[in-house]
PDB file of C-alpha atoms and ligand atoms in Angstrom:
ATOM      1  CA  MET A  47       4.187   1.191  19.017  1.00  0.00           C
ATOM      2  CA  SER A  48       1.761  -0.422  21.474  1.00  0.00           C
ATOM      3  CA  LYS A  49       4.165  -1.721  24.122  1.00  0.00           C
ATOM      4  CA  LYS A  50       6.204   1.458  24.019  1.00  0.00           C
ATOM      5  CA  ASN A  51       3.030   3.540  23.979  1.00  0.00           C
ATOM      6  CA  PRO A  52       0.713   2.077  26.658  1.00  0.00           C
ATOM      7  CA  GLU A  53      -1.624   5.077  26.482  1.00  0.00           C
ATOM      8  CA  TYR A  54      -2.594   4.080  22.960  1.00  0.00           C
ATOM      9  CA  ASP A  55      -5.810   2.117  23.445  1.00  0.00           C
ATOM     10  CA  PHE A  56      -7.130   1.583  19.913  1.00  0.00           C
ATOM     11  CA  LYS A  57      -8.470  -1.943  19.263  1.00  0.00           C
ATOM     12  CA  TRP A  58      -9.635  -3.588  16.047  1.00  0.00           C
ATOM     13  CA  CYS A  59     -13.079  -5.296  16.067  1.00  0.00           C
ATOM     14  CA  PRO A  60     -13.088  -9.105  16.378  1.00  0.00           C
ATOM     15  CA  GLY A  61     -12.425 -10.736  13.006  1.00  0.00           C
ATOM     16  CA  CYS A  62     -11.223  -7.533  11.301  1.00  0.00           C
ATOM     17  CA  GLY A  63      -9.221  -8.402   8.179  1.00  0.00           C
ATOM     18  CA  ASP A  64      -6.421  -6.089   9.266  1.00  0.00           C
ATOM     19  CA  PHE A  65      -5.258  -8.698  11.823  1.00  0.00           C
ATOM     20  CA  GLY A  66      -4.206 -10.927   8.901  1.00  0.00           C
ATOM     21  CA  VAL A  67      -2.419  -8.042   7.153  1.00  0.00           C
ATOM     22  CA  ARG A  68      -0.564  -7.198  10.347  1.00  0.00           C
ATOM     23  CA  ARG A  69       0.587 -10.825  10.642  1.00  0.00           C
ATOM     24  CA  ALA A  70       1.679 -10.858   6.998  1.00  0.00           C
ATOM     25  CA  ILE A  71       3.729  -7.667   7.471  1.00  0.00           C
ATOM     26  CA  GLU A  72       5.358  -9.056  10.612  1.00  0.00           C
ATOM     27  CA  LEU A  73       6.247 -12.285   8.772  1.00  0.00           C
ATOM     28  CA  ALA A  74       7.617 -10.405   5.753  1.00  0.00           C
ATOM     29  CA  MET A  75       9.784  -8.151   7.909  1.00  0.00           C
ATOM     30  CA  ILE A  76      11.130 -11.012  10.025  1.00  0.00           C
ATOM     31  CA  ASN A  77      11.855 -12.980   6.853  1.00  0.00           C
ATOM     32  CA  ARG A  78      13.707  -9.992   5.390  1.00  0.00           C
ATOM     33  CA  LEU A  79      15.615  -9.521   8.631  1.00  0.00           C
ATOM     34  CA  GLU A  80      16.767 -13.166   8.536  1.00  0.00           C
ATOM     35  CA  GLU A  81      17.761 -12.982   4.870  1.00  0.00           C
ATOM     36  CA  THR A  82      19.556  -9.644   4.829  1.00  0.00           C
ATOM     37  CA  GLY A  83      20.920  -9.595   8.389  1.00  0.00           C
ATOM     38  CA  LYS A  84      19.720  -5.976   8.594  1.00  0.00           C
ATOM     39  CA  PRO A  85      18.198  -5.018  11.964  1.00  0.00           C
ATOM     40  CA  MET A  86      14.468  -4.378  12.421  1.00  0.00           C
ATOM     41  CA  GLU A  87      15.327  -0.673  12.871  1.00  0.00           C
ATOM     42  CA  ASN A  88      16.162  -0.641   9.154  1.00  0.00           C
ATOM     43  CA  ASN A  89      12.386  -0.748   8.526  1.00  0.00           C
ATOM     44  CA  VAL A  90      10.078   2.259   8.744  1.00  0.00           C
ATOM     45  CA  VAL A  91       6.287   1.899   8.623  1.00  0.00           C
ATOM     46  CA  VAL A  92       4.515   5.061   7.479  1.00  0.00           C
ATOM     47  CA  ALA A  93       0.812   4.880   8.261  1.00  0.00           C
ATOM     48  CA  GLY A  94      -2.200   6.835   7.100  1.00  0.00           C
ATOM     49  CA  ILE A  95      -5.225   7.560   9.298  1.00  0.00           C
ATOM     50  CA  GLY A  96      -7.874   4.857   9.495  1.00  0.00           C
ATOM     51  CA  CYS A  97      -8.375   1.516  11.273  1.00  0.00           C
ATOM     52  CA  SER A  98      -5.750   0.269   8.785  1.00  0.00           C
ATOM     53  CA  GLY A  99      -3.283   3.015   9.728  1.00  0.00           C
ATOM     54  CA  ASN A 100      -3.534   1.997  13.380  1.00  0.00           C
ATOM     55  CA  LEU A 101      -1.598  -1.116  12.374  1.00  0.00           C
ATOM     56  CA  VAL A 102       1.574   0.846  13.055  1.00  0.00           C
ATOM     57  CA  HIS A 103       0.754   0.804  16.797  1.00  0.00           C
ATOM     58  CA  LEU A 104      -0.355  -2.812  16.909  1.00  0.00           C
ATOM     59  CA  LEU A 105       2.628  -4.665  15.432  1.00  0.00           C
ATOM     60  CA  GLU A 106       3.919  -7.437  17.667  1.00  0.00           C
ATOM     61  CA  GLY A 107       7.479  -8.664  18.151  1.00  0.00           C
ATOM     62  CA  PRO A 108      10.569  -6.664  17.143  1.00  0.00           C
ATOM     63  CA  GLN A 109       9.532  -3.107  16.412  1.00  0.00           C
ATOM     64  CA  PRO A 110      10.356  -1.153  13.256  1.00  0.00           C
ATOM     65  CA  TYR A 111      10.279   2.632  13.327  1.00  0.00           C
ATOM     66  CA  GLY A 112       6.802   4.037  12.764  1.00  0.00           C
ATOM     67  CA  ILE A 113       5.207   7.303  11.703  1.00  0.00           C
ATOM     68  CA  HIS A 114       1.461   7.728  12.081  1.00  0.00           C
ATOM     69  CA  GLY A 115       0.982  10.592   9.658  1.00  0.00           C
ATOM     70  CA  ILE A 116      -1.877  12.570   8.161  1.00  0.00           C
ATOM     71  CA  HIS A 117      -4.979  11.168   6.450  1.00  0.00           C
ATOM     72  CA  GLY A 118      -4.168  10.759   2.739  1.00  0.00           C
ATOM     73  CA  ARG A 119      -0.550  11.850   3.032  1.00  0.00           C
ATOM     74  CA  ALA A 120       1.306   8.624   3.745  1.00  0.00           C
ATOM     75  CA  LEU A 121       3.016   8.690   0.329  1.00  0.00           C
ATOM     76  CA  PRO A 122       4.497  12.223   0.634  1.00  0.00           C
ATOM     77  CA  ILE A 123       5.775  11.343   4.123  1.00  0.00           C
ATOM     78  CA  ALA A 124       7.300   8.123   2.770  1.00  0.00           C
ATOM     79  CA  LEU A 125       8.913  10.141  -0.050  1.00  0.00           C
ATOM     80  CA  GLY A 126      10.575  12.377   2.556  1.00  0.00           C
ATOM     81  CA  VAL A 127      11.828   9.424   4.623  1.00  0.00           C
ATOM     82  CA  LYS A 128      13.220   7.592   1.590  1.00  0.00           C
ATOM     83  CA  MET A 129      14.927  10.675   0.140  1.00  0.00           C
ATOM     84  CA  ALA A 130      16.533  11.504   3.483  1.00  0.00           C
ATOM     85  CA  GLN A 131      17.667   7.904   4.137  1.00  0.00           C
ATOM     86  CA  PRO A 132      17.646   5.836   0.910  1.00  0.00           C
ATOM     87  CA  GLY A 133      19.058   2.834   2.795  1.00  0.00           C
ATOM     88  CA  LEU A 134      15.871   2.346   4.821  1.00  0.00           C
ATOM     89  CA  ASN A 135      13.132  -0.099   3.871  1.00  0.00           C
ATOM     90  CA  VAL A 136      10.027   2.105   3.808  1.00  0.00           C
ATOM     91  CA  LEU A 137       6.606   0.482   4.024  1.00  0.00           C
ATOM     92  CA  VAL A 138       3.367   2.451   3.707  1.00  0.00           C
ATOM     93  CA  VAL A 139       0.178   1.085   5.287  1.00  0.00           C
ATOM     94  CA  ALA A 140      -3.084   2.765   4.317  1.00  0.00           C
ATOM     95  CA  GLY A 141      -6.796   2.161   3.836  1.00  0.00           C
ATOM     96  CA  ASP A 142      -8.796   2.386   0.613  1.00  0.00           C
ATOM     97  CA  GLY A 143     -10.177   5.765   1.680  1.00  0.00           C
ATOM     98  CA  ASP A 144      -6.791   7.087   2.720  1.00  0.00           C
ATOM     99  CA  PHE A 145      -4.906   5.845  -0.343  1.00  0.00           C
ATOM    100  CA  LEU A 146      -7.468   6.172  -3.137  1.00  0.00           C
ATOM    101  CA  SER A 147      -9.784   8.977  -2.028  1.00  0.00           C
ATOM    102  CA  ILE A 148      -8.101  11.901  -0.244  1.00  0.00           C
ATOM    103  CA  GLY A 149      -4.635  10.506  -1.039  1.00  0.00           C
ATOM    104  CA  GLY A 150      -5.375   9.431  -4.613  1.00  0.00           C
ATOM    105  CA  GLU A 151      -3.544  12.384  -6.162  1.00  0.00           C
ATOM    106  CA  HIS A 152      -0.210  11.148  -4.778  1.00  0.00           C
ATOM    107  CA  ILE A 153      -0.157   7.768  -6.527  1.00  0.00           C
ATOM    108  CA  ALA A 154       0.574   8.927 -10.092  1.00  0.00           C
ATOM    109  CA  PRO A 155       3.548  11.203  -9.202  1.00  0.00           C
ATOM    110  CA  GLN A 156       5.212   8.469  -7.148  1.00  0.00           C
ATOM    111  CA  ALA A 157       4.585   5.967  -9.949  1.00  0.00           C
ATOM    112  CA  ALA A 158       6.216   8.384 -12.418  1.00  0.00           C
ATOM    113  CA  ARG A 159       9.200   8.800 -10.077  1.00  0.00           C
ATOM    114  CA  ASN A 160       9.331   5.080  -9.257  1.00  0.00           C
ATOM    115  CA  LEU A 161       9.736   5.898  -5.569  1.00  0.00           C
ATOM    116  CA  ASN A 162      11.437   2.873  -4.034  1.00  0.00           C
ATOM    117  CA  ILE A 163       8.936   1.988  -1.315  1.00  0.00           C
ATOM    118  CA  CYS A 164       6.232  -0.646  -0.807  1.00  0.00           C
ATOM    119  CA  ALA A 165       2.628   0.385  -0.088  1.00  0.00           C
ATOM    120  CA  VAL A 166       0.259  -2.120   1.499  1.00  0.00           C
ATOM    121  CA  VAL A 167      -3.309  -0.955   0.899  1.00  0.00           C
ATOM    122  CA  MET A 168      -5.996  -2.486   3.120  1.00  0.00           C
ATOM    123  CA  ASP A 169      -9.153  -2.374   1.042  1.00  0.00           C
ATOM    124  CA  ASN A 170     -12.376  -2.979   2.990  1.00  0.00           C
ATOM    125  CA  GLY A 171     -14.566  -0.942   0.642  1.00  0.00           C
ATOM    126  CA  VAL A 172     -15.562   1.452   3.406  1.00  0.00           C
ATOM    127  CA  TYR A 173     -14.344   4.169   5.771  1.00  0.00           C
ATOM    128  CA  GLY A 174     -14.055   1.931   8.848  1.00  0.00           C
ATOM    129  CA  LEU A 175     -12.617   4.283  11.457  1.00  0.00           C
ATOM    130  CA  THR A 176     -15.222   6.994  10.887  1.00  0.00           C
ATOM    131  CA  LYS A 177     -18.053   4.451  11.074  1.00  0.00           C
ATOM    132  CA  GLY A 178     -19.002   3.211   7.666  1.00  0.00           C
ATOM    133  CA  GLN A 179     -19.111   5.971   5.016  1.00  0.00           C
ATOM    134  CA  SER A 180     -18.637   4.987   1.368  1.00  0.00           C
ATOM    135  CA  SER A 181     -15.157   4.863  -0.151  1.00  0.00           C
ATOM    136  CA  PRO A 182     -13.973   4.710  -3.785  1.00  0.00           C
ATOM    137  CA  THR A 183     -14.135   0.894  -3.656  1.00  0.00           C
ATOM    138  CA  THR A 184     -17.678   0.708  -2.243  1.00  0.00           C
ATOM    139  CA  LEU A 185     -20.037  -0.914  -4.758  1.00  0.00           C
ATOM    140  CA  GLN A 186     -22.318   1.437  -6.686  1.00  0.00           C
ATOM    141  CA  GLY A 187     -25.776   1.554  -5.138  1.00  0.00           C
ATOM    142  CA  THR A 188     -24.630   0.578  -1.622  1.00  0.00           C
ATOM    143  CA  VAL A 189     -26.490   2.276   1.218  1.00  0.00           C
ATOM    144  CA  THR A 190     -24.014   3.680   3.770  1.00  0.00           C
ATOM    145  CA  SER A 191     -24.171   6.483   6.329  1.00  0.00           C
ATOM    146  CA  SER A 192     -22.891   8.936   3.675  1.00  0.00           C
ATOM    147  CA  THR A 193     -24.989   7.467   0.831  1.00  0.00           C
ATOM    148  CA  PRO A 194     -28.433   6.911   2.415  1.00  0.00           C
ATOM    149  CA  PHE A 195     -30.065   6.446  -1.019  1.00  0.00           C
ATOM    150  CA  GLY A 196     -27.280   4.333  -2.490  1.00  0.00           C
ATOM    151  CA  LYS A 197     -23.800   5.274  -3.725  1.00  0.00           C
ATOM    152  CA  ILE A 198     -24.010   7.146  -7.015  1.00  0.00           C
ATOM    153  CA  GLU A 199     -20.434   6.643  -8.262  1.00  0.00           C
ATOM    154  CA  THR A 200     -19.175   3.435  -9.845  1.00  0.00           C
ATOM    155  CA  LYS A 201     -16.722   1.319  -7.857  1.00  0.00           C
ATOM    156  CA  ALA A 202     -13.062   2.138  -8.584  1.00  0.00           C
ATOM    157  CA  ASN A 203     -10.776  -0.616  -9.847  1.00  0.00           C
ATOM    158  CA  PRO A 204      -7.523   0.163  -8.008  1.00  0.00           C
ATOM    159  CA  LEU A 205      -5.445  -2.515  -9.756  1.00  0.00           C
ATOM    160  CA  GLU A 206      -6.331  -1.096 -13.193  1.00  0.00           C
ATOM    161  CA  LEU A 207      -5.608   2.383 -11.889  1.00  0.00           C
ATOM    162  CA  TYR A 208      -2.126   1.369 -10.668  1.00  0.00           C
ATOM    163  CA  LEU A 209      -1.373  -0.281 -14.008  1.00  0.00           C
ATOM    164  CA  THR A 210      -2.464   2.825 -15.909  1.00  0.00           C
ATOM    165  CA  TYR A 211      -0.381   5.079 -13.660  1.00  0.00           C
ATOM    166  CA  GLY A 212       2.723   2.977 -14.341  1.00  0.00           C
ATOM    167  CA  VAL A 213       3.279   1.532 -10.863  1.00  0.00           C
ATOM    168  CA  SER A 214       6.230  -0.806 -11.428  1.00  0.00           C
ATOM    169  CA  PHE A 215       5.138  -3.663  -9.110  1.00  0.00           C
ATOM    170  CA  ILE A 216       1.476  -4.525  -8.554  1.00  0.00           C
ATOM    171  CA  ALA A 217       0.222  -7.415  -6.465  1.00  0.00           C
ATOM    172  CA  SER A 218      -3.191  -8.347  -5.148  1.00  0.00           C
ATOM    173  CA  GLY A 219      -3.738 -10.309  -1.933  1.00  0.00           C
ATOM    174  CA  PHE A 220      -6.219 -11.379   0.719  1.00  0.00           C
ATOM    175  CA  SER A 221      -5.947 -10.822   4.482  1.00  0.00           C
ATOM    176  CA  GLY A 222      -7.358 -14.297   5.143  1.00  0.00           C
ATOM    177  CA  GLN A 223      -4.160 -15.822   3.707  1.00  0.00           C
ATOM    178  CA  PRO A 224      -1.407 -14.191   5.822  1.00  0.00           C
ATOM    179  CA  ARG A 225       1.437 -16.480   4.728  1.00  0.00           C
ATOM    180  CA  PRO A 226       0.961 -16.122   0.947  1.00  0.00           C
ATOM    181  CA  LEU A 227       0.298 -12.418   1.562  1.00  0.00           C
ATOM    182  CA  SER A 228       3.598 -12.093   3.440  1.00  0.00           C
ATOM    183  CA  LEU A 229       5.399 -13.442   0.351  1.00  0.00           C
ATOM    184  CA  LEU A 230       3.734 -10.812  -1.843  1.00  0.00           C
ATOM    185  CA  ILE A 231       4.703  -8.071   0.633  1.00  0.00           C
ATOM    186  CA  LYS A 232       8.266  -9.373   0.775  1.00  0.00           C
ATOM    187  CA  GLN A 233       8.473  -9.302  -3.038  1.00  0.00           C
ATOM    188  CA  GLY A 234       7.080  -5.783  -2.951  1.00  0.00           C
ATOM    189  CA  MET A 235       9.709  -4.702  -0.393  1.00  0.00           C
ATOM    190  CA  GLU A 236      12.489  -6.258  -2.494  1.00  0.00           C
ATOM    191  CA  HIS A 237      11.280  -4.678  -5.745  1.00  0.00           C
ATOM    192  CA  PRO A 238      13.599  -1.816  -6.788  1.00  0.00           C
ATOM    193  CA  GLY A 239      10.878   0.786  -7.325  1.00  0.00           C
ATOM    194  CA  PHE A 240       7.303   1.681  -6.421  1.00  0.00           C
ATOM    195  CA  SER A 241       5.368  -1.392  -5.347  1.00  0.00           C
ATOM    196  CA  ILE A 242       1.758  -1.666  -4.256  1.00  0.00           C
ATOM    197  CA  VAL A 243       0.284  -4.742  -2.606  1.00  0.00           C
ATOM    198  CA  HIS A 244      -3.468  -4.206  -2.684  1.00  0.00           C
ATOM    199  CA  VAL A 245      -5.144  -6.371  -0.057  1.00  0.00           C
ATOM    200  CA  GLN A 246      -8.797  -7.334   0.346  1.00  0.00           C
ATOM    201  CA  SER A 247      -9.139  -6.874   4.101  1.00  0.00           C
ATOM    202  CA  PRO A 248     -12.827  -7.052   5.078  1.00  0.00           C
ATOM    203  CA  CYS A 249     -14.365  -4.814   7.734  1.00  0.00           C
ATOM    204  CA  THR A 250     -16.469  -7.188   9.849  1.00  0.00           C
ATOM    205  CA  THR A 251     -18.432  -4.275  11.341  1.00  0.00           C
ATOM    206  CA  TYR A 252     -19.407  -2.150   8.335  1.00  0.00           C
ATOM    207  CA  ASN A 253     -18.752  -4.220   5.194  1.00  0.00           C
ATOM    208  CA  ASP A 254     -18.193  -7.904   5.824  1.00  0.00           C
ATOM    209  CA  THR A 255     -17.181  -9.391   2.470  1.00  0.00           C
ATOM    210  CA  PHE A 256     -15.471 -12.554   3.759  1.00  0.00           C
ATOM    211  CA  ILE A 257     -18.067 -14.936   2.278  1.00  0.00           C
ATOM    212  CA  GLU A 258     -18.238 -13.069  -1.011  1.00  0.00           C
ATOM    213  CA  LEU A 259     -14.431 -13.281  -1.316  1.00  0.00           C
ATOM    214  CA  LYS A 260     -13.963 -16.873  -0.154  1.00  0.00           C
ATOM    215  CA  GLY A 261     -17.251 -18.165  -1.545  1.00  0.00           C
ATOM    216  CA  ASP A 262     -19.710 -20.590   0.021  1.00  0.00           C
ATOM    217  CA  LEU A 263     -20.227 -23.368  -2.482  1.00  0.00           C
ATOM    218  CA  LYS A 264     -22.841 -25.139  -0.319  1.00  0.00           C
ATOM    219  CA  ASN A 265     -25.024 -22.079  -0.709  1.00  0.00           C
ATOM    220  CA  GLY A 266     -24.126 -21.528  -4.361  1.00  0.00           C
ATOM    221  CA  ILE A 267     -21.749 -18.605  -3.788  1.00  0.00           C
ATOM    222  CA  GLN A 268     -18.690 -18.778  -6.048  1.00  0.00           C
ATOM    223  CA  PRO A 269     -15.496 -17.244  -4.569  1.00  0.00           C
ATOM    224  CA  ALA A 270     -14.524 -13.838  -5.939  1.00  0.00           C
ATOM    225  CA  LEU A 271     -10.860 -14.685  -5.228  1.00  0.00           C
ATOM    226  CA  TRP A 272      -8.874 -16.643  -7.809  1.00  0.00           C
ATOM    227  CA  ASP A 273      -5.161 -17.344  -8.104  1.00  0.00           C
ATOM    228  CA  VAL A 274      -3.103 -15.674 -10.813  1.00  0.00           C
ATOM    229  CA  PRO A 275      -2.056 -18.570 -13.104  1.00  0.00           C
ATOM    230  CA  GLU A 276       1.560 -19.684 -12.731  1.00  0.00           C
ATOM    231  CA  ASP A 277       2.242 -19.060 -16.427  1.00  0.00           C
ATOM    232  CA  HIS A 278       1.080 -15.397 -16.243  1.00  0.00           C
ATOM    233  CA  ASP A 279       3.886 -13.228 -17.665  1.00  0.00           C
ATOM    234  CA  THR A 280       4.242 -10.497 -15.017  1.00  0.00           C
ATOM    235  CA  SER A 281       6.497  -8.437 -17.309  1.00  0.00           C
ATOM    236  CA  ASP A 282       3.765  -8.160 -19.963  1.00  0.00           C
ATOM    237  CA  HIS A 283       1.665  -5.014 -19.548  1.00  0.00           C
ATOM    238  CA  LEU A 284      -1.038  -6.217 -21.948  1.00  0.00           C
ATOM    239  CA  ALA A 285      -1.238  -9.614 -20.215  1.00  0.00           C
ATOM    240  CA  ALA A 286      -1.670  -7.803 -16.885  1.00  0.00           C
ATOM    241  CA  ARG A 287      -4.462  -5.675 -18.372  1.00  0.00           C
ATOM    242  CA  ALA A 288      -6.170  -8.795 -19.775  1.00  0.00           C
ATOM    243  CA  LEU A 289      -5.885 -10.518 -16.384  1.00  0.00           C
ATOM    244  CA  LEU A 290      -7.645  -7.624 -14.671  1.00  0.00           C
ATOM    245  CA  GLN A 291     -10.473  -7.722 -17.176  1.00  0.00           C
ATOM    246  CA  GLN A 292     -11.409 -11.254 -16.102  1.00  0.00           C
ATOM    247  CA  GLY A 293     -13.397  -9.959 -13.123  1.00  0.00           C
ATOM    248  CA  GLY A 294     -13.321 -11.167  -9.530  1.00  0.00           C
ATOM    249  CA  VAL A 295     -10.224 -10.647  -7.408  1.00  0.00           C
ATOM    250  CA  PRO A 296      -6.954 -12.107  -8.719  1.00  0.00           C
ATOM    251  CA  VAL A 297      -4.469 -13.130  -6.021  1.00  0.00           C
ATOM    252  CA  GLY A 298      -0.773 -12.916  -6.862  1.00  0.00           C
ATOM    253  CA  VAL A 299       1.667 -10.690  -8.726  1.00  0.00           C
ATOM    254  CA  ILE A 300      -0.114  -8.852 -11.539  1.00  0.00           C
ATOM    255  CA  TYR A 301       2.696  -6.781 -13.023  1.00  0.00           C
ATOM    256  CA  LYS A 302       6.382  -6.214 -12.472  1.00  0.00           C
ATOM    257  CA  ASP A 303       8.815  -3.956 -14.348  1.00  0.00           C
ATOM    258  CA  THR A 304      12.386  -4.209 -13.100  1.00  0.00           C
ATOM    259  CA  HIS A 305      13.979  -2.187 -15.911  1.00  0.00           C
ATOM    260  CA  ARG A 306      13.169   1.321 -14.732  1.00  0.00           C
ATOM    261  CA  PRO A 307      15.562   3.187 -12.429  1.00  0.00           C
ATOM    262  CA  SER A 308      14.179   3.919  -8.977  1.00  0.00           C
ATOM    263  CA  LEU A 309      13.845   7.517  -7.758  1.00  0.00           C
ATOM    264  CA  ASP A 310      16.937   7.307  -5.539  1.00  0.00           C
ATOM    265  CA  GLN A 311      18.977   6.080  -8.539  1.00  0.00           C
ATOM    266  CA  SER A 312      17.616   8.882 -10.759  1.00  0.00           C
ATOM    267  CA  VAL A 313      18.370  11.491  -8.089  1.00  0.00           C
ATOM    268  CA  GLU A 314      21.896  10.114  -7.686  1.00  0.00           C
ATOM    269  CA  ALA A 315      22.450  10.345 -11.469  1.00  0.00           C
ATOM    270  CA  THR A 316      21.082  13.915 -11.509  1.00  0.00           C
ATOM    271  CA  TRP A 317      23.463  14.939  -8.711  1.00  0.00           C
ATOM    272  CA  GLU A 318      26.353  13.751 -10.867  1.00  0.00           C
ATOM    273  CA  LYS A 319      25.196  15.994 -13.729  1.00  0.00           C
ATOM    274  CA  ALA A 320      24.519  19.042 -11.562  1.00  0.00           C
ATOM    275  CA  GLN A 321      27.451  21.508 -11.458  1.00  0.00           C
ATOM    276  CA  PRO A 322      27.637  23.282  -8.097  1.00  0.00           C
ATOM    277  CA  LYS A 323      27.890  27.072  -8.546  1.00  0.00           C
ATOM    278  CA  SER A 324      30.166  29.327  -6.550  1.00  0.00           C
ATOM    279  CA  VAL A 325      28.741  32.206  -4.500  1.00  0.00           C
ATOM    280  CA  GLU A 326      30.167  34.646  -7.111  1.00  0.00           C
ATOM    281  CA  GLN A 327      28.381  32.821  -9.947  1.00  0.00           C
ATOM    282  CA  LEU A 328      25.110  32.849  -8.010  1.00  0.00           C
ATOM    283  CA  MET A 329      25.463  36.587  -7.253  1.00  0.00           C
ATOM    284  CA  GLU A 330      26.234  37.338 -10.911  1.00  0.00           C
ATOM    285  CA  ALA A 331      22.927  35.785 -11.893  1.00  0.00           C
ATOM    286  CA  PHE A 332      21.202  38.730 -10.161  1.00  0.00           C
ATOM    287  CA  VAL A 333      23.189  41.417 -12.034  1.00  0.00           C
ATOM    288  CA  PHE A 334      21.255  43.048 -14.892  1.00  0.00           C
TER     289      PHE A 334
HETATM  290  C1  LIG B1842      -7.707  15.411   6.532  1.00  0.00           C
HETATM  291  C2  LIG B1842      -8.667  14.465   7.173  1.00  0.00           C
HETATM  292  N1  LIG B1842      -9.876  14.252   6.617  1.00  0.00           N
HETATM  293  C3  LIG B1842     -10.732  13.377   7.148  1.00  0.00           C
HETATM  294  C4  LIG B1842     -10.381  12.704   8.295  1.00  0.00           C
HETATM  295  C5  LIG B1842     -11.381  11.736   8.908  1.00  0.00           C
HETATM  296  N2  LIG B1842     -11.053  10.360   8.601  1.00  0.00           N
HETATM  297  C6  LIG B1842     -10.263   9.641   9.405  1.00  0.00           C
HETATM  298  S1  LIG B1842     -10.054   8.061   8.864  1.00  0.00           S
HETATM  299  C7  LIG B1842     -11.066   8.371   7.539  1.00  0.00           C
HETATM  300  C8  LIG B1842     -11.387   7.307   6.526  1.00  0.00           C
HETATM  301  C9  LIG B1842     -10.833   5.983   6.848  1.00  0.00           C
HETATM  302  O1  LIG B1842     -11.111   5.090   5.814  1.00  0.00           O
HETATM  303  P1  LIG B1842      -9.962   4.198   5.210  1.00  0.00           P
HETATM  304  O2  LIG B1842      -8.811   5.006   4.783  1.00  0.00           O
HETATM  305  O3  LIG B1842     -10.583   3.325   4.175  1.00  0.00           O
HETATM  306  O4  LIG B1842      -9.448   3.345   6.449  1.00  0.00           O
HETATM  307  P2  LIG B1842     -10.190   2.209   7.290  1.00  0.00           P
HETATM  308  O5  LIG B1842     -10.631   2.859   8.551  1.00  0.00           O
HETATM  309  O6  LIG B1842     -11.327   1.715   6.476  1.00  0.00           O
HETATM  310  O7  LIG B1842      -9.118   1.199   7.492  1.00  0.00           O
HETATM  311  C10 LIG B1842     -11.527   9.686   7.527  1.00  0.00           C
HETATM  312  C11 LIG B1842     -12.429  10.235   6.492  1.00  0.00           C
HETATM  313  C12 LIG B1842      -9.115  12.944   8.866  1.00  0.00           C
HETATM  314  N3  LIG B1842      -8.681  12.286   9.950  1.00  0.00           N
HETATM  315  N4  LIG B1842      -8.285  13.822   8.294  1.00  0.00           N
HETATM  316  S1  LIG B1843     -14.475  -0.856  12.012  1.00  0.00           S
HETATM  317 FE1  LIG B1843     -14.023  -2.372  10.442  1.00  0.00          FE
HETATM  318  S2  LIG B1843     -11.957  -1.867   9.720  1.00  0.00           S
HETATM  319 FE2  LIG B1843     -12.264  -0.855  11.718  1.00  0.00          FE
HETATM  320  S3  LIG B1843     -11.441  -2.279  13.231  1.00  0.00           S
HETATM  321 FE3  LIG B1843     -13.647  -2.667  13.038  1.00  0.00          FE
HETATM  322  S4  LIG B1843     -13.787  -4.316  11.520  1.00  0.00           S
HETATM  323 FE4  LIG B1843     -11.742  -3.425  11.316  1.00  0.00          FE
HETATM  324 MG1  LIG B1844     -11.332   1.410   4.361  1.00  0.00          MG
END
């Protein structure tokens, strides 16, 4: 991390949304530490590559363990950490490009396994670190350095994607509200299965969406953000789907299924069924 790694000189731009996400993660971890009595070293942050992934070096206060991995491969690394040490609290931090573009193929398998980790996705609708190329969540038609005549593809809807893949905890948050966001992240960390907290975290340099998200009523701009109603039934898949079809950006818990076993529980149960074979039995298997 930064203090232990003084040669690491990466800095976020002023006003970057990721500052708020960092604060929310710090608050959630400290809160968890106070509630469970487990030390900060019980937490591991697995980061992708991107401005968002640099969060792992920029955390302040007590330091969790951190792995700054490979672009798009935060989930497989987190799978390895969790399988080796199921007692650890594993948190993935990744950008929209990292998680949904190059890393998109890893979401469905982990959803099917119900890997017991929490992924915090910082969605700024752009590749920030590499200077502003389009990402899956860039609006169709947007002119970027990689789409000089406008983006051809439609914008992905990550929350609908997660729901379709069967992610067992899905929340949506905003970096400009670090305290409420920390509560969503804490719920995600406590959820016994695969949780994703998808965060709108604007890039002030290449895609500043703060006003669009928060609105500017004086100038007739309605906020895209709206709170998930208190009476929303988070256990109801169809209700979650209907919520996502209302447009804009819901803030809160969208869906939660606590009835499925997590991957570590399923692996444990499989170990109990597996009969270890003796060397003789294994050798006999090769005899024709
Ligand atoms: C395998 C691989 N491909 C491409 C890159 C170049 N690269 C680094 S970060 C990045 C995209 C970052 O966008 P995002 O994940 O949205 O993170 P942000 O910087 O916006 O937070 C790319 C394409 C890389 N480092 N490794
Ligand atoms: S380029 Fe964008 S995402 Fe990266 S640090 Fe600057 S504001 Fe944040
Ligand atoms: Mg991005």
